[in-house]
Each structure stands twice: as structure tokens, then as C-alpha cells.
Amino acid sequence: MEQRISLVTLGVADIARARTFYERLGWRGQEAEETVFFQAGGLALVLWGRDKLAEDAGVADAGGGFGGLSLAQNVRSRAEVDAILAAAAAAGATLTRPARETFYGGYAGCFTDPDGHVWEIAHNPGFPLADDGTLTVPDFDAG
Amino acid sequence: MEQRISLVTLGVADIARARTFYERLGWRGQEAEETVFFQAGGLALVLWGRDKLAEDAGVADAGGGFGGLSLAQNVRSRAEVDAILAAAAAAGATLTRPARETFYGGYAGCFTDPDGHVWEIAHNPGFPLADDGTLTVPDFDAG
């Protein structure tokens, strides 16, 4: 199995509400068959009904709560962290952790989207970010 | 907020068990501070303690179950779907949906990793896949 991810699909209660939230953050997607696809770098972030997602995957959905998974976007400055958290709050997110210094020398805060999916917005000087946003895991042994 | 994802972090009960699972699938990662980082295309897939992930994000963890989110890897043939599902089962995954034809003219099946995170392995002729694995959402209006 190659070491890559093609899609990250968020199960949502209301496609229109979820799409509006991400569009308020400046994202632009396309909808087909009650599914919204956002090109996100080399993969797609997808919004789909949570019930359909569970059924399609063959798993039971206890319904709600933290799913033991988070998404992160690394940005280029602390000011950008603050700006995105403010924009997310304005777009309807819940800020679950204010931005603060992290143990690894960075600066990050977290929010949940309208369906409870966790996002961390982080400035981490140790993880190189290319101009196109591509993130490279550094060689830990070289540090 | 730019339209991209930098990291996908899976909360896990046992780092060593989770790392072994992904390594059995052929992935190679680096560990630091009880966290494992896999370079996955232009982002990182990260394994971290589920309790730490919840606490760090400022959310309550009801503990377990479907998190309303799935990851997918698109591949280049139906045979590759079958091969990866078989490899995942051999590595300790639970096959939650056998591979089958999909409504969009593809072929896909699902498994959960040892912590219940859902993966779909799909062959979808409608979503172009570059040589480096980069996925492009097609222009739906052009179809």
C-alpha cells in the first residue's frame, strides 16, 4: 500500500450547513450526488452524510462525539494562526483550545467544525512548508 | 484559510500496535515523543495517543466507535484494491465492507485499522490520479 491519502471524508449532519462553513473560510468546492468535494493540495476533502458514510463503510455509528482523529493545517506565522482561528469562529466553529505556545516550539490552537470534526491550526518552524503548502516531515535523526 | 490539509492525526490506544499495523502495510515512519509521523504525499499521517489528542484539542472523548470520518486511498486498478484489502486483513485490519462495484462506476472496499479508523480503498476511473499519487477532483460541469 503506497504511503499516501487520496480523500478525507467528513461525515456531516447537514451538507448545506457544512459546505457554508467551509466556504466562509474561503474554500471552494463542487457538489455532486449530495456530496461536496474540495481540492485540498494533492487530495480531496469531502463532505458527505454521516449516516451514509457509516453505512457505506459497513460500520455502526454510535452518533456524535470525538472520533479520535484530528486534521491540521500548518501555516507560516503565528499571526496567521490567530487570523484563521478568528475566521473559523466567525464562520461558526467552536474554539476548543485557544492558541498557545506548544511543547515543540510552535504556536497552535484548535476548533471544531459544525459537526464536531477537530482542526488544529499550527505554526511549527520544525516542519518545512513549501510554497504550495506541501508539508515535509523532517529527518528526526538529522536534528 | 488555504484549501489544504497538513496533517491527519489518528488517535490510537497503543502506539506500537498502530505503528506495526501501518508498517505491515509497507509504510515507513519516524517516531519522536511517543508520536509516529508518516510522510504521505504532501502531508503527514500521524499516530498519537487518543487520550492526548482529545486533551490537546480541548474536546471530551466519549471513547471509541465510529468518528464520522473516513480516509481513502485511490489506486490504479481493481486488482490493486483486492491486493490492499487482503494485505490489510493480514496485517490485522477488520474488513468492514467487501470490495464491490460502486454507484459511480468504480470498485471499492473498506477496512478499519486496529483503533477503528475507517479506510476505503477505491479504484475510481473518474478521479485522475497522477504518477505521484496526487488526486485531482475533476470538473463536474465538464462531464
XYZ file of C-alpha atoms in Angstrom:
286
model
C 0.000 0.000 0.000
C 1.514 3.297 -1.051
C 2.142 5.873 1.647
C -0.492 8.450 0.744
C -4.087 9.581 1.321
C -6.455 10.374 -1.566
C -9.527 11.609 0.268
C -10.548 12.642 3.749
C -14.319 12.397 4.085
C -16.121 14.200 6.877
C -19.487 12.783 7.845
C -21.898 15.663 8.361
C -25.480 16.097 9.547
C -26.362 18.792 7.010
C -24.424 19.127 3.756
C -25.506 22.730 3.144
C -24.532 23.840 6.635
C -21.146 22.137 6.410
C -20.461 23.494 2.923
C -21.367 27.002 4.023
C -18.962 26.748 6.938
C -16.002 25.796 4.723
C -16.951 28.369 2.118
C -16.962 31.048 4.800
C -13.368 30.028 5.437
C -12.651 30.710 1.792
C -12.770 27.162 0.451
C -14.440 26.465 -2.898
C -15.934 23.069 -3.683
C -18.075 21.234 -6.162
C -21.220 19.283 -5.324
C -22.461 16.084 -6.922
C -24.904 13.498 -5.584
C -25.258 15.297 -2.237
C -21.506 15.167 -1.786
C -19.129 18.136 -1.774
C -15.537 17.820 -2.971
C -12.851 20.368 -2.104
C -9.487 20.030 -3.829
C -7.032 20.289 -0.919
C -3.485 20.077 -2.169
C -2.925 16.625 -3.643
C -6.083 15.150 -2.154
C -9.750 15.923 -1.679
C -11.632 16.894 1.452
C -15.151 15.550 1.056
C -18.416 16.315 2.866
C -20.976 13.516 2.924
C -23.901 12.491 5.092
C -22.621 10.886 8.259
C -25.267 8.141 8.123
C -24.367 7.318 4.526
C -20.676 7.295 5.339
C -21.149 4.819 8.189
C -23.444 2.595 6.143
C -21.140 2.671 3.145
C -18.150 1.721 5.285
C -20.040 -1.084 6.972
C -19.605 0.316 10.454
C -22.063 1.176 13.227
C -22.466 4.837 14.129
C -22.980 5.421 17.826
C -23.605 9.022 16.819
C -21.539 12.012 17.624
C -18.652 12.917 19.829
C -14.940 12.991 19.252
C -13.878 10.486 16.646
C -10.319 10.077 17.821
C -8.940 11.930 14.834
C -7.904 15.457 14.012
C -6.975 17.409 10.906
C -4.347 20.101 10.948
C -3.286 22.942 8.760
C 0.186 24.302 9.300
C 0.676 27.950 8.414
C 3.591 30.338 8.042
C 3.280 32.599 11.083
C 1.705 32.986 14.492
C -0.370 35.855 13.167
C -1.835 33.524 10.561
C -2.824 31.065 13.307
C -4.681 33.837 15.122
C -6.337 35.075 11.937
C -7.621 31.633 10.928
C -8.960 30.847 14.392
C -10.816 34.168 14.380
C -12.204 33.495 10.920
C -13.303 30.000 11.949
C -15.115 31.347 14.996
C -16.823 33.936 12.826
C -17.831 31.171 10.414
C -19.486 29.161 13.176
C -16.695 26.990 14.575
C -16.282 26.289 18.274
C -12.833 27.253 19.544
C -11.918 24.308 21.748
C -8.380 25.371 22.609
C -7.075 28.931 22.416
C -3.828 29.403 20.525
C -0.803 28.939 22.747
C 2.859 28.039 22.630
C 3.412 24.320 22.116
C 5.993 21.999 23.649
C 7.724 21.708 20.263
C 8.373 25.422 19.993
C 5.388 26.226 17.871
C 2.089 28.028 18.332
C -1.286 26.412 17.736
C -4.982 26.419 18.561
C -7.928 24.158 17.826
C -11.513 24.429 16.722
C -14.304 22.042 15.848
C -16.421 22.465 12.740
C -20.246 22.374 12.943
C -20.171 18.552 13.048
C -17.508 18.324 15.746
C -14.556 17.499 13.490
C -11.346 18.766 15.073
C -8.941 21.099 13.263
C -5.660 22.339 14.652
C -4.117 25.448 13.106
C -0.408 25.472 13.826
C 2.790 27.358 13.197
C 5.567 24.784 13.548
C 9.002 26.062 12.490
C 10.344 22.486 12.604
C 8.170 21.145 9.804
C 9.097 22.679 6.443
C 6.201 24.031 4.408
C 6.725 24.540 0.682
C 5.301 27.463 -1.251
C 2.424 25.252 -2.424
C 1.634 24.235 1.169
C 3.166 20.787 0.899
C 4.450 19.641 4.298
C 7.613 17.599 4.706
C 8.311 15.567 7.820
C 11.905 16.438 8.773
C 14.570 13.793 9.311
C 14.480 13.469 13.094
C 17.925 11.861 13.212
C 19.461 14.857 11.461
C 18.334 17.197 14.216
C -7.653 29.705 5.193
C -5.872 27.962 2.351
C -7.539 24.900 0.881
C -5.206 22.174 2.131
C -4.504 19.707 4.942
C -1.074 19.419 6.571
C -1.576 16.527 8.960
C -4.137 13.834 9.679
C -3.651 12.557 13.223
C -5.125 9.224 14.269
C -5.742 8.805 17.978
C -4.628 5.323 18.982
C -4.726 3.194 22.118
C -1.273 1.672 21.630
C 1.356 3.449 19.526
C 3.444 0.321 18.948
C 0.458 -1.715 17.829
C -0.719 1.006 15.462
C 2.756 1.589 14.044
C 3.226 -2.143 13.473
C -0.054 -2.275 11.581
C 0.929 0.514 9.163
C 4.431 -0.894 8.779
C 2.957 -4.273 7.841
C 1.192 -2.403 5.040
C 4.581 -1.177 3.882
C 4.541 2.309 5.406
C 7.715 3.669 6.994
C 7.569 6.315 9.717
C 9.653 8.135 12.267
C 8.921 8.274 15.977
C 9.506 11.168 18.368
C 7.915 11.885 21.748
C 5.615 8.857 21.501
C 4.297 10.138 18.188
C 4.808 8.495 14.803
C 4.954 10.561 11.607
C 4.468 9.021 8.161
C 5.128 11.225 5.137
C 2.018 10.668 2.994
C 2.269 12.631 -0.215
C 2.249 16.328 0.626
C 1.087 15.814 4.206
C 1.778 13.656 7.228
C -0.280 10.846 8.732
C 0.411 10.899 12.462
C -0.217 8.333 15.207
C -0.674 9.732 18.710
C -2.341 8.620 21.918
C -6.078 9.102 21.642
C -6.320 10.490 25.193
C -3.555 13.010 24.487
C -5.155 14.013 21.200
C -8.504 14.716 22.862
C -6.929 16.606 25.740
C -4.709 18.627 23.418
C -7.666 19.582 21.255
C -9.766 20.545 24.242
C -12.530 18.064 23.485
C -14.152 15.309 25.523
C -13.575 11.741 24.408
C -16.591 9.522 24.872
C -14.269 6.720 23.856
C -14.372 4.630 20.770
C -16.744 3.978 17.948
C -17.044 5.470 14.510
C -15.809 9.043 14.429
C -17.842 10.156 11.465
C -14.787 10.366 9.230
C -13.018 8.128 6.766
C -9.730 8.136 4.909
C -9.416 6.798 1.398
C -6.650 5.733 -0.893
C -7.459 5.603 -4.586
C -5.468 3.105 -6.611
C -4.950 2.309 -10.274
C -6.810 -0.974 -10.748
C -9.405 -3.282 -9.250
C -6.716 -5.874 -8.665
C -4.855 -3.365 -6.525
C -7.986 -2.804 -4.421
C -8.212 -6.549 -3.783
C -4.497 -6.833 -3.003
C -4.524 -3.990 -0.464
C -7.637 -5.266 1.290
C -6.021 -8.691 1.584
C -2.798 -7.169 2.894
C -4.729 -5.078 5.412
C -6.594 -8.130 6.690
C -3.308 -10.000 7.009
C -1.879 -7.036 8.944
C -4.724 -7.106 11.455
C -7.400 -4.897 9.918
C -11.100 -5.706 10.075
C -12.695 -5.798 6.629
C -15.948 -3.938 7.185
C -17.157 -3.932 3.571
C -16.010 -6.344 0.899
C -14.875 -4.793 -2.359
C -17.743 -4.261 -4.764
C -18.820 -2.155 -7.715
C -19.790 1.367 -6.695
C -22.591 3.592 -7.953
C -20.024 5.853 -9.630
C -18.596 3.106 -11.790
C -15.701 2.256 -9.550
C -14.738 -0.613 -7.280
C -14.007 -0.220 -3.586
C -13.910 -1.897 -0.196
C -13.369 -0.753 3.391
C -11.444 -1.804 6.444
C -10.874 -0.434 9.928
C -7.420 -0.239 11.461
C -6.754 -1.617 14.975
C -8.225 1.560 16.508
C -11.355 1.581 14.372
C -10.295 4.263 11.898
C -12.010 3.679 8.568
C -10.096 3.344 5.283
C -11.662 2.904 1.886
C -9.521 1.505 -0.915
C -11.004 2.505 -4.247
C -10.497 2.341 -7.969
C -12.362 5.343 -9.392
C -11.747 5.929 -13.099
C -13.433 9.344 -12.831
C -10.873 10.863 -10.468
C -7.498 11.329 -12.165
C -4.512 10.008 -10.226
C -1.065 11.346 -11.138
C 2.046 9.192 -11.192
C 2.979 10.511 -7.749
C -0.438 9.585 -6.362
C -1.790 13.127 -6.344
C -5.559 13.112 -6.810
C -7.397 15.776 -8.791
C -11.107 16.409 -8.364
C -12.468 16.560 -11.922
C -14.513 19.499 -13.201
C -18.033 18.152 -12.746
C -19.502 20.674 -15.170
C -17.228 19.445 -17.939
C -18.674 15.921 -17.741
